Amino acid sequence: MERITVTLGERSYPITIAAGLFNDPASFWPLKAGDQAMLVTNETLAPVYLAKVRQVLEAAGVNVDQVILPDGEQFKSLSVLDTVFTALLEKPHARDTTLIALGGGVIGDLTGFAAASYQRGVRFIQVPTTLLSQVDSSVGGKTAVNHPLGKNMIGAFYQPASVVVDLDCLKTLPARELASGLAEVIKYGIILDAAFFSWLEEHLDALLALDGTAMAYCIRRCCEIKADVVAADERESGLRALLNLGHTFGHAIEAHMGYGNWLHGEAVAAGMVMAARTAQRLGQFSEQETARVITLLTRAGLPVTGPETMAPEDYLPHMMRDKKVLGGELRLVLPLGIGNSELRSGVPHDVVLSAIADCQSA
Amino acid sequence: MERITVTLGERSYPITIAAGLFNDPASFWPLKAGDQAMLVTNETLAPVYLAKVRQVLEAAGVNVDQVILPDGEQFKSLSVLDTVFTALLEKPHARDTTLIALGGGVIGDLTGFAAASYQRGVRFIQVPTTLLSQVDSSVGGKTAVNHPLGKNMIGAFYQPASVVVDLDCLKTLPARELASGLAEVIKYGIILDAAFFSWLEEHLDALLALDGTAMAYCIRRCCEIKADVVAADERESGLRALLNLGHTFGHAIEAHMGYGNWLHGEAVAAGMVMAARTAQRLGQFSEQETARVITLLTRAGLPVTGPETMAPEDYLPHMMRDKKVLGGELRLVLPLGIGNSELRSGVPHDVVLSAIADCQSA
């Protein structure tokens, strides 16, 4: 079992990583006998995990209710959030309840924001079931729902009480979702850890084959990097923004194409190539480095060009709604080499447009 | 000009109290030239204040947009909140924008939660225009919207950057709303300050006549008490709960009667008498003290009995959804004398029901 701590003073919390965690009620610390809890999951995952997790918790004396949401990014909305509040109030659940987010990023983000907002804040536990959420969204306390005019525009910084990563979940994960998670994994290498990027070049096949040892190391290393960044900059005033490599472009793809058509990791993968091309045009990243990024993403089964139906001009209106925009000026995370990156202001829009054009599919 | 500081470390903020503040752009600190701001107000207040405030801010170089909401507690909802997000995203407003809540408690609570949630948190300024919001809801960082199953059930603890109390606003306030504010004023005396309660007994007529000196002192004293309580217990783990005297009963009245039919202060006034009667039945408050409370509330033009159409049994289901409920047990704020109160667990439901029955209108 791997265990990491996200260090945030009295809001510090553990991330536990192992196979078989769902069989042990101790995994769901700090829940204890007599506690009230609300399991939030979706229609796809409920038949797979819900009965098992409920059974383990109920055997441990936890009073468990459940709410099952429709599956998909398009349901990460204020109105679906409201159905969680309704479920909590109908029982009713009090301020000492605990929400359990059992699912991928959509469930984690929405449930986290529900926990942040219900009665102005109740406890919650992240139980991420996808690689993407295990290495990224379940750690760090960014919670949100989408607005039709922008992704993750409504939310809170709100830390979970613990994160439970059961590696067994990956066995039933569709290949496309596994690849989407690998996009965020590769991102950590590019922005902050050249050695990890090289390790990924060596072990990508093992990860794609779900080799247990390789996957446990990979997830632990990603969570370590994220935990360090979050501990240093919880509310994204600086360092934390680097975790957004590829996301400003990627969010534009997701918004333009309609949420859920491109998976988040797919959009980020194409976005990271656009960021690399932007950095190249600014003379701070080499063609060889871009080639390494493209090769690794391609091996992972990820797109390295934007959608055919999306022209460079289609990106900018979305990009200008990015949360990193300050004083009306776009700010982009750009690589300075493999394992090194910066948050950069004042990149000319024509450079951005040219870099996007460099990444148009033929 | 009276100025108080709410002391919360790096989230400390000033409350400025005076007549004529809307004429001076300095009142709206920390806004400065070049800043982007979104004024949020309602249809009733917009014709009275909006042009003036916009003009003052724009003359100072602030870029001001506005969103005008319908007027009423029934619009303190997730769906109306969404219209604020839409207005912010349509421009778009970035994470460095400032929301200005120009209005009473509904506008302040909703705008505060919008600020807490938009892009996971932007700056906001409270500009309360009613006595109730000036002495209560605009100070302390409780923000929320209502859910059909419970008042203020969705929200955040989120502090404003400053609070601007222009006494001139009270000149156009309907008498019923002035009285509603006085309910919260009287509450401060009962829970924590016997001398202030006595001062109110002496100066209530001056307050009802909007005497400037009396009103400035009254608002400052209430804000001081609240600021001290919030500084000691920002997230309501103990002391702060005392501010809820009468509110558990009052929220039941508001919810049962439909939001907006009983004003918040009216419901709290009746609720404080119910709390006094409960305390009497528990032997910790005297008939003479209850009589002083009833007399002062009556002089202020406030109800001291519950709605005729509401039976004692109608209260409990609403009261059990109160945010102070823990482990399925009701907790009530009860007076221990004028100027002294406690948060009490385990009050038998039959005592509560009898106390409510004591306060039934004939």
XYZ file of C-alpha atoms in Angstrom:
724
model
C 0.000 0.000 0.000
C 1.279 3.454 -0.907
C 0.274 6.387 1.280
C 1.011 10.074 0.650
C -0.038 13.092 2.678
C -1.213 16.352 1.137
C 0.215 18.848 3.600
C -2.184 21.745 4.225
C -2.032 22.388 7.979
C -5.223 21.330 9.704
C -6.719 20.472 6.324
C -4.005 17.893 5.534
C -5.257 14.553 4.252
C -3.998 11.134 3.183
C -4.054 9.555 -0.285
C -4.081 5.758 -0.026
C -3.127 3.764 -3.143
C -3.440 -0.038 -3.412
C -5.433 -2.856 -4.986
C -8.378 -4.243 -3.020
C -9.044 -1.159 -0.889
C -12.807 -1.439 -1.453
C -12.816 -4.643 0.609
C -11.590 -2.914 3.769
C -13.731 -0.412 5.698
C -10.536 1.102 7.124
C -9.850 2.459 3.613
C -12.709 4.887 4.082
C -11.159 6.682 7.052
C -12.292 8.932 8.772
C -15.766 7.312 8.526
C -16.663 5.354 11.633
C -19.614 3.454 13.097
C -22.673 5.654 13.585
C -21.645 8.194 10.949
C -24.057 9.300 8.251
C -22.793 9.210 4.671
C -24.120 9.860 1.163
C -22.566 7.879 -1.675
C -22.637 9.782 -4.963
C -21.945 7.831 -8.139
C -23.285 7.462 -11.679
C -25.459 5.006 -13.590
C -22.494 3.305 -15.237
C -20.497 2.726 -12.065
C -23.372 1.929 -9.725
C -23.872 -1.666 -10.961
C -20.108 -2.296 -10.693
C -19.121 -0.831 -7.312
C -22.081 0.463 -5.356
C -23.276 -2.745 -3.695
C -19.750 -3.674 -2.625
C -18.873 -0.297 -1.135
C -22.249 0.014 0.620
C -21.893 -3.465 2.070
C -18.394 -2.804 3.440
C -19.445 0.523 4.974
C -22.718 -0.775 6.403
C -20.955 -3.757 7.944
C -18.739 -1.192 9.668
C -21.796 0.573 11.086
C -21.952 3.573 8.752
C -25.464 4.752 7.767
C -25.245 4.983 3.990
C -27.612 6.651 1.553
C -26.971 6.960 -2.151
C -27.667 9.175 -5.118
C -27.048 7.924 -8.647
C -26.465 10.571 -11.310
C -26.555 10.216 -15.087
C -23.117 9.528 -16.592
C -21.288 12.189 -18.598
C -19.558 15.560 -18.554
C -22.800 17.205 -19.756
C -24.310 16.357 -16.362
C -21.626 18.233 -14.423
C -24.101 21.089 -14.116
C -25.805 23.265 -11.527
C -29.109 21.484 -12.110
C -27.642 18.021 -11.465
C -25.845 19.447 -8.432
C -29.263 20.515 -7.202
C -30.474 16.902 -7.323
C -27.680 15.990 -4.871
C -28.839 18.749 -2.493
C -32.392 17.487 -2.810
C -31.317 13.933 -1.970
C -29.421 15.226 1.083
C -32.333 17.334 2.302
C -34.991 14.704 1.754
C -33.430 12.315 4.308
C -32.296 14.831 5.763
C -28.518 14.778 6.099
C -27.070 17.114 8.721
C -23.899 19.171 8.732
C -21.957 16.226 10.209
C -22.648 14.003 7.187
C -19.929 12.805 4.804
C -20.255 12.762 1.029
C -18.419 9.978 -0.804
C -17.541 10.698 -4.426
C -17.359 7.287 -6.120
C -16.429 7.834 -9.752
C -14.287 9.759 -12.172
C -13.611 13.454 -12.445
C -17.210 14.462 -13.106
C -18.474 12.729 -9.965
C -15.488 13.949 -7.929
C -15.726 17.566 -9.033
C -19.492 17.781 -8.638
C -19.623 15.906 -5.338
C -16.750 17.971 -3.988
C -18.616 21.171 -4.814
C -21.780 19.717 -3.295
C -19.785 19.032 -0.112
C -18.289 22.535 -0.177
C -21.741 24.119 -0.510
C -24.174 21.884 1.379
C -24.931 23.699 4.633
C -21.807 25.788 3.792
C -19.516 22.783 3.937
C -19.581 19.118 4.965
C -16.873 16.441 4.932
C -16.181 14.428 1.791
C -14.070 11.493 0.645
C -12.772 11.119 -2.894
C -12.893 7.586 -4.296
C -11.639 8.057 -7.868
C -12.309 5.162 -10.237
C -10.553 6.417 -13.380
C -6.843 6.936 -13.958
C -7.534 10.592 -14.791
C -9.219 11.278 -11.485
C -6.719 9.170 -9.536
C -3.742 11.187 -10.740
C -5.382 14.573 -11.049
C -8.822 15.774 -10.100
C -9.312 13.862 -6.845
C -6.221 15.463 -5.307
C -5.918 19.126 -4.504
C -9.382 20.345 -3.650
C -10.484 21.918 -6.914
C -14.200 21.283 -7.133
C -16.586 22.637 -9.755
C -19.475 22.262 -12.124
C -19.596 23.547 -15.689
C -21.573 26.460 -17.102
C -22.764 26.425 -20.715
C -20.327 29.322 -21.281
C -17.299 27.730 -19.648
C -15.924 24.615 -18.050
C -15.415 24.485 -14.262
C -16.576 28.093 -13.953
C -18.600 27.504 -10.778
C -16.849 25.857 -7.859
C -14.715 26.074 -4.766
C -11.324 25.211 -3.414
C -12.368 22.563 -0.896
C -10.188 19.742 0.336
C -11.377 16.161 0.858
C -10.863 14.372 4.176
C -9.128 11.535 2.350
C -8.556 10.069 -1.115
C -8.935 6.323 -1.700
C -7.332 4.969 -4.910
C -8.214 1.322 -5.536
C -6.073 0.100 -8.444
C -8.597 -2.647 -9.201
C -10.880 0.008 -10.713
C -8.562 0.347 -13.698
C -9.268 -3.246 -14.788
C -12.711 -2.275 -16.045
C -11.742 1.132 -17.426
C -12.301 1.552 -21.202
C -9.065 1.974 -23.184
C -10.012 5.481 -24.267
C -10.415 6.560 -20.636
C -7.113 4.954 -19.665
C -5.425 6.958 -22.422
C -7.166 10.109 -21.238
C -5.624 9.592 -17.805
C -2.203 9.033 -19.335
C -2.410 12.531 -20.858
C -2.367 14.031 -17.353
C 0.359 11.586 -16.308
C 2.559 12.727 -19.205
C 1.755 16.337 -18.292
C 3.459 15.938 -14.893
C 6.630 14.819 -16.649
C 6.631 17.755 -19.046
C 5.948 20.485 -16.511
C 8.074 19.412 -13.543
C 9.903 16.074 -13.756
C 12.190 15.146 -16.663
C 13.205 11.879 -14.952
C 9.554 10.834 -14.691
C 9.030 11.700 -18.370
C 11.930 9.387 -19.246
C 10.507 6.693 -16.950
C 7.220 6.999 -18.839
C 9.004 6.602 -22.184
C 10.405 3.328 -20.797
C 7.297 2.039 -19.035
C 4.392 3.196 -21.175
C 3.730 -0.295 -22.507
C 3.639 -1.682 -18.956
C 1.135 1.015 -17.975
C -1.046 0.275 -21.003
C -0.962 -3.398 -19.947
C -2.027 -2.345 -16.419
C 1.118 -3.807 -14.841
C 0.429 -3.438 -11.113
C 3.895 -2.386 -9.997
C 4.336 0.157 -12.767
C 0.831 1.581 -12.276
C 1.207 1.911 -8.506
C 4.509 3.776 -8.948
C 3.054 5.979 -11.688
C -0.002 7.019 -9.672
C 2.057 7.583 -6.529
C 4.556 9.773 -8.388
C 1.771 11.867 -9.987
C 0.021 12.288 -6.636
C 3.337 13.241 -4.992
C 3.996 15.927 -7.578
C 0.452 17.239 -7.316
C 0.491 17.128 -3.500
C 3.749 19.114 -3.439
C 2.381 21.723 -5.835
C -0.913 22.055 -3.945
C 0.867 22.299 -0.577
C 2.959 25.155 -1.973
C 0.089 26.993 -3.669
C -3.378 25.807 -2.666
C -5.372 28.571 -4.356
C -3.408 28.792 -7.596
C -1.675 32.124 -7.218
C 1.431 30.853 -9.001
C 3.071 27.424 -9.126
C -0.218 25.547 -9.213
C -1.128 27.124 -12.526
C 1.569 24.948 -14.137
C -0.757 21.973 -13.676
C -2.823 23.637 -16.389
C -0.386 22.847 -19.207
C -2.462 22.230 -22.326
C -5.686 23.019 -20.500
C -6.382 26.488 -21.915
C -6.310 25.032 -25.425
C -7.977 21.832 -24.231
C -10.862 23.593 -22.529
C -11.494 25.481 -25.780
C -11.731 22.156 -27.621
C -14.066 20.697 -25.029
C -16.312 23.767 -24.987
C -16.405 24.144 -28.768
C -17.039 20.464 -29.458
C -19.602 20.127 -26.674
C -18.650 18.630 -23.351
C -18.188 14.890 -23.469
C -17.410 14.492 -27.151
C -13.691 14.877 -26.621
C -12.542 13.339 -23.344
C -10.736 15.776 -21.076
C -7.387 14.001 -21.436
C -7.754 13.876 -25.207
C -8.320 17.622 -25.353
C -5.399 18.220 -22.975
C -3.147 16.004 -25.109
C -3.830 18.065 -28.236
C -3.565 21.208 -26.082
C -0.130 20.217 -24.783
C 1.114 19.869 -28.353
C -0.304 23.351 -29.075
C 1.490 24.695 -26.005
C 4.695 23.010 -27.169
C 4.309 24.555 -30.631
C 3.658 27.974 -29.044
C 6.800 27.578 -26.940
C 8.725 26.546 -30.057
C 7.590 29.665 -31.903
C 8.792 31.713 -28.944
C 12.165 29.959 -29.161
C 11.984 28.266 -25.767
C 11.298 24.658 -26.739
C 12.951 22.552 -29.422
C 11.521 20.539 -32.312
C 13.185 17.469 -30.776
C 11.379 18.026 -27.478
C 8.043 18.504 -29.223
C 8.714 15.283 -31.115
C 9.288 13.396 -27.811
C 5.972 14.767 -26.483
C 4.097 13.833 -29.665
C 5.640 10.358 -29.738
C 4.728 9.571 -26.141
C 1.162 10.900 -26.505
C 0.723 8.939 -29.730
C 1.973 5.727 -28.103
C -0.611 6.301 -25.369
C -3.320 6.418 -28.041
C -3.968 10.145 -27.654
C -4.704 12.806 -30.307
C -1.904 15.265 -31.090
C -3.927 17.544 -33.379
C -7.083 19.572 -32.768
C -10.519 18.651 -34.115
C -10.779 18.900 -37.901
C -13.888 21.044 -37.620
C -12.238 23.674 -35.423
C -10.346 26.595 -36.978
C -7.626 28.458 -35.030
C -9.965 31.468 -34.670
C -12.494 29.223 -32.935
C -10.142 28.755 -29.988
C -9.588 32.338 -28.843
C -13.066 33.324 -27.562
C -13.044 30.249 -25.340
C -9.456 30.826 -24.273
C -10.262 34.386 -23.189
C -12.709 32.976 -20.615
C -9.903 30.948 -19.044
C -9.569 31.484 -15.301
C -5.925 32.486 -15.776
C -6.928 35.574 -17.804
C -5.973 38.700 -15.830
C -6.657 42.294 -16.832
C -8.031 41.035 -20.137
C -4.733 39.343 -20.985
C -4.286 35.680 -21.830
C -1.806 33.762 -19.684
C -0.522 30.396 -20.889
C 1.443 27.601 -19.306
C 4.309 26.892 -21.701
C 7.129 24.363 -21.480
C 10.724 25.588 -21.168
C 12.061 22.103 -21.834
C 10.980 18.608 -20.781
C 10.531 18.847 -16.976
C 10.404 22.640 -16.801
C 7.611 25.129 -17.508
C 6.317 28.640 -16.830
C 3.123 30.666 -16.660
C 3.578 33.307 -19.337
C 1.649 36.541 -19.956
C 1.513 38.558 -23.109
C 1.924 35.870 -25.720
C 0.806 37.599 -28.956
C -2.474 36.194 -30.227
C -0.998 35.693 -33.724
C 1.673 33.407 -32.261
C -1.028 31.390 -30.508
C -3.078 31.185 -33.711
C -0.050 30.057 -35.706
C 0.807 27.417 -33.131
C -2.752 26.089 -33.268
C -2.517 26.034 -37.062
C 0.688 23.986 -36.718
C -1.457 21.386 -34.951
C -4.361 21.234 -37.411
C -5.065 17.770 -38.666
C -4.296 17.424 -42.363
C -17.881 58.166 10.060
C -17.716 54.953 12.103
C -15.231 52.263 11.045
C -14.887 48.780 12.516
C -12.562 45.983 11.474
C -13.591 42.336 11.308
C -10.374 40.651 12.406
C -9.737 37.464 10.449
C -5.995 37.484 9.678
C -5.308 38.122 6.021
C -9.055 38.081 5.379
C -9.731 40.992 7.741
C -11.943 43.724 6.346
C -13.415 47.093 7.253
C -17.045 48.034 7.865
C -17.632 51.723 7.152
C -20.787 53.338 8.566
C -21.921 56.889 7.694
C -24.466 58.911 5.778
C -23.591 59.946 2.232
C -21.065 57.175 1.532
C -22.502 56.556 -1.939
C -21.254 59.974 -3.041
C -17.599 59.129 -2.435
C -15.733 56.571 -4.582
C -13.322 56.025 -1.669
C -16.190 54.286 0.134
C -15.892 51.419 -2.310
C -12.343 50.514 -1.334
C -10.503 48.373 -2.476
C -11.864 49.150 -5.983
C -9.528 51.352 -7.993
C -9.214 52.805 -11.482
C -8.977 50.126 -14.144
C -10.717 47.460 -12.063
C -13.583 45.430 -13.450
C -16.719 45.194 -11.320
C -20.214 43.694 -11.521
C -22.975 45.474 -9.629
C -25.702 43.070 -8.506
C -28.991 44.583 -7.326
C -32.727 44.050 -7.714
C -35.565 45.654 -9.675
C -36.816 47.648 -6.687
C -33.467 49.167 -5.737
C -32.088 49.696 -9.217
C -34.146 52.851 -9.943
C -33.164 54.312 -6.552
C -29.412 53.667 -6.275
C -27.954 52.103 -9.390
C -27.335 55.212 -11.502
C -25.697 57.045 -8.599
C -23.357 54.225 -7.611
C -22.417 53.484 -11.227
C -21.693 57.149 -11.851
C -19.449 57.472 -8.790
C -17.524 54.324 -9.652
C -17.194 55.093 -13.348
C -15.966 58.605 -12.571
C -13.272 56.887 -10.514
C -12.246 54.781 -13.509
C -13.851 51.475 -12.541
C -15.337 49.425 -15.397
C -18.828 48.618 -14.151
C -21.330 46.110 -15.499
C -24.622 45.324 -13.836
C -27.132 42.564 -13.345
C -30.611 43.314 -12.007
C -32.448 40.457 -10.316
C -36.127 40.145 -9.439
C -36.919 41.291 -5.888
C -37.814 38.799 -3.189
C -36.665 35.922 -0.997
C -38.199 33.445 -3.459
C -35.510 34.496 -5.959
C -32.650 33.584 -3.628
C -32.312 30.363 -5.582
C -29.775 28.327 -7.527
C -31.472 29.244 -10.800
C -31.269 33.008 -10.154
C -27.667 32.507 -9.019
C -27.044 30.966 -12.415
C -28.199 34.160 -14.134
C -25.430 36.030 -12.289
C -22.849 33.528 -13.563
C -24.243 33.924 -17.063
C -23.942 37.722 -16.857
C -20.345 37.385 -15.648
C -19.392 34.924 -18.381
C -21.086 36.791 -21.198
C -18.840 39.846 -20.802
C -16.632 37.932 -19.702
C -15.460 38.838 -16.208
C -12.137 37.332 -15.144
C -10.969 36.025 -11.788
C -9.759 39.519 -10.837
C -13.252 41.018 -11.059
C -15.165 42.361 -8.035
C -18.826 41.705 -7.344
C -20.754 44.475 -5.565
C -23.846 43.381 -3.641
C -26.132 46.417 -3.584
C -29.254 45.518 -1.644
C -30.622 43.697 1.355
C -29.955 40.227 2.680
C -31.187 38.375 -0.386
C -28.875 40.288 -2.715
C -25.996 40.095 -0.230
C -26.305 36.369 0.447
C -26.776 35.445 -3.196
C -24.059 37.765 -4.515
C -21.686 36.603 -1.804
C -22.206 32.989 -2.828
C -21.797 33.965 -6.478
C -18.462 35.577 -5.544
C -17.435 32.517 -3.518
C -18.189 30.198 -6.442
C -17.440 32.141 -9.634
C -14.156 30.773 -10.912
C -13.769 29.290 -7.402
C -13.736 32.690 -5.756
C -13.571 36.387 -6.686
C -13.570 39.532 -4.562
C -16.824 41.095 -3.403
C -18.056 44.177 -1.573
C -21.197 44.236 0.554
C -23.321 47.385 0.211
C -26.315 46.613 2.456
C -29.344 48.866 1.966
C -31.651 47.508 4.700
C -31.225 47.704 8.459
C -31.396 43.904 8.640
C -28.506 43.403 6.247
C -26.529 46.307 7.742
C -26.526 44.798 11.234
C -26.481 41.147 10.314
C -26.129 39.405 6.992
C -23.566 41.675 5.347
C -21.042 41.058 8.132
C -19.422 37.720 8.808
C -19.155 35.950 5.493
C -22.175 33.675 5.570
C -23.379 33.445 1.998
C -26.115 31.191 0.658
C -29.106 30.550 -1.523
C -32.247 28.697 -0.475
C -33.409 25.240 -1.505
C -37.128 24.408 -1.695
C -36.497 22.050 1.252
C -34.583 24.516 3.424
C -33.408 28.060 3.804
C -29.727 28.921 3.257
C -28.933 25.260 2.689
C -26.515 25.919 -0.199
C -23.702 28.355 0.421
C -20.229 29.117 1.656
C -18.343 30.891 4.386
C -16.771 33.627 2.276
C -15.701 37.016 3.554
C -16.234 40.312 1.688
C -13.347 42.688 0.994
C -15.294 45.487 2.667
C -18.766 46.444 3.892
C -20.220 49.874 3.074
C -23.162 50.992 5.236
C -24.753 54.215 3.963
C -27.272 55.359 6.580
C -29.159 57.356 3.932
C -30.553 54.048 2.613
C -32.773 53.721 5.670
C -34.739 56.855 4.681
C -36.521 54.978 1.905
C -36.887 51.692 3.774
C -40.522 50.536 4.320
C -41.555 50.496 8.014
C -42.054 46.738 7.971
C -38.479 46.217 6.798
C -37.119 48.615 9.415
C -38.925 46.599 12.079
C -37.529 43.384 10.616
C -34.027 44.775 11.076
C -34.795 45.785 14.642
C -35.554 42.135 15.431
C -31.903 41.269 14.785
C -30.797 44.378 16.694
C -32.795 43.272 19.746
C -31.347 39.767 19.316
C -27.807 41.095 19.979
C -28.992 42.540 23.268
C -30.633 39.321 24.406
C -27.788 36.957 23.517
C -24.737 38.935 24.570
C -25.222 42.505 25.806
C -27.654 43.409 28.605
C -26.505 47.064 28.579
C -27.297 47.328 24.884
C -30.735 45.780 25.515
C -31.390 48.488 28.105
C -30.090 51.153 25.709
C -32.591 49.840 23.132
C -35.439 50.063 25.656
C -34.516 53.744 26.075
C -33.826 54.608 22.436
C -36.285 52.517 20.455
C -38.445 55.516 19.594
C -35.400 57.423 18.343
C -34.472 54.465 16.148
C -38.002 54.208 14.757
C -37.760 57.944 13.940
C -34.427 57.283 12.165
C -32.518 59.607 14.490
C -29.045 59.738 12.890
C -26.960 59.626 16.053
C -28.946 56.821 17.630
C -29.008 54.795 14.429
C -25.253 55.175 13.820
C -24.516 54.009 17.368
C -26.982 51.133 17.098
C -25.571 49.808 13.831
C -21.982 50.200 15.032
C -22.694 48.321 18.256
C -24.407 45.459 16.391
C -21.553 45.234 13.894
C -19.025 45.281 16.755
C -20.750 42.404 18.519
C -21.033 40.440 15.312
C -17.436 41.182 14.296
C -16.195 39.963 17.696
C -18.227 36.778 17.466
C -17.129 36.063 13.884
C -13.475 36.763 14.727
C -13.705 34.235 17.559
C -15.576 31.578 15.584
C -15.664 32.135 11.833
C -17.157 28.776 10.852
C -19.709 28.443 13.607
C -18.249 25.667 15.719
C -19.498 27.262 18.930
C -19.971 30.900 19.947
C -21.218 31.979 16.536
C -24.238 29.713 16.832
C -25.604 32.131 19.464
C -26.335 34.570 16.630
C -29.033 32.085 15.659
C -31.319 32.885 18.613
C -34.889 32.534 17.360
C -33.726 31.389 13.935
C -34.493 27.662 14.223
C -38.122 28.503 14.981
C -38.055 31.430 12.551
C -36.723 29.395 9.643
C -39.562 26.906 10.230
C -42.072 29.763 9.939
C -40.418 31.109 6.795
C -40.271 27.669 5.172
C -43.813 26.675 6.143
C -45.387 29.977 5.124
C -43.397 30.196 1.883
C -40.367 32.387 1.652
C -41.149 36.074 1.507
C -44.559 36.009 3.188
C -43.134 36.512 6.638
C -40.075 38.781 6.603
C -36.987 37.196 8.114
C -36.930 39.549 11.094
C -40.632 38.974 11.739
C -40.105 35.223 11.848
C -37.034 35.668 14.080
C -39.022 37.926 16.436
C -41.702 35.286 16.964
C -38.943 32.665 17.152
C -37.139 34.568 19.910
C -40.306 34.556 22.000
C -40.577 30.795 21.403
C -36.948 30.389 22.506
C -37.689 32.503 25.598
C -40.728 30.350 26.406
C -38.647 27.185 25.920
C -36.014 28.587 28.290
C -38.768 29.473 30.770
C -40.113 25.919 30.696
C -36.578 24.694 31.363
C -36.402 27.070 34.336
C -33.557 29.205 33.004
C -35.401 32.405 32.012
C -38.030 34.327 33.964
C -41.528 35.488 33.039
C -40.342 39.056 33.701
C -37.509 38.685 31.189
C -39.821 37.206 28.575
C -42.148 40.159 29.171
C -39.292 42.623 28.526
C -38.496 40.821 25.263
C -42.149 40.793 24.180
C -42.617 44.461 25.076
C -39.570 45.616 23.139
C -40.455 43.521 20.077
C -44.040 44.793 20.191
C -42.890 48.422 20.408
C -40.767 47.771 17.329
C -43.897 46.636 15.485
C -42.881 42.980 15.386
C -45.002 39.823 15.825
C -44.584 37.918 19.103
C -46.746 34.918 18.153
C -46.459 32.402 15.328
C -48.708 32.325 12.260
C -52.301 31.392 13.076
C -52.313 28.726 10.398
C -49.286 26.916 11.793
C -49.695 24.253 14.496
C -46.840 23.335 16.857
C -46.380 20.012 15.033
C -45.785 21.932 11.800
C -42.536 23.340 13.179
C -40.573 20.191 13.988
C -39.946 18.722 10.505
C -38.484 22.071 9.422
C -36.521 22.457 12.645
C -34.913 19.034 12.184
C -33.343 20.293 8.946
C -31.624 23.093 10.837
C -27.881 23.275 10.228
C -27.262 23.012 13.983
C -28.765 19.491 14.080
C -26.001 17.008 14.964
C -26.347 13.234 15.178
C -30.072 13.586 14.544
C -30.473 15.777 17.640
C -31.960 19.271 17.688
C -29.758 21.992 19.169
C -31.341 25.302 20.147
C -29.991 28.684 21.154
C -31.742 29.575 24.401
C -31.442 32.650 26.615
C -30.034 32.281 30.147
C -31.101 35.821 31.017
C -31.107 39.120 29.132
C -27.552 39.423 27.746
C -26.598 35.772 28.176
C -27.390 32.661 26.108
C -26.285 29.120 25.288
C -26.423 26.523 22.531
C -28.284 23.620 24.113
C -28.632 20.000 22.980
C -31.229 17.497 24.019
C -34.202 19.749 24.655
C -37.155 17.316 24.732
C -39.423 17.760 21.733
C -42.504 17.981 23.968
C -40.994 20.994 25.758
C -40.390 22.647 22.388
C -43.948 21.878 21.272
C -45.401 23.290 24.501
C -43.303 26.439 24.195
C -44.545 26.945 20.649
C -48.109 26.409 21.864
C -47.477 29.148 24.475
C -46.856 31.487 21.555
C -49.880 30.593 19.445
C -52.003 33.584 18.572
C -55.404 33.477 20.227
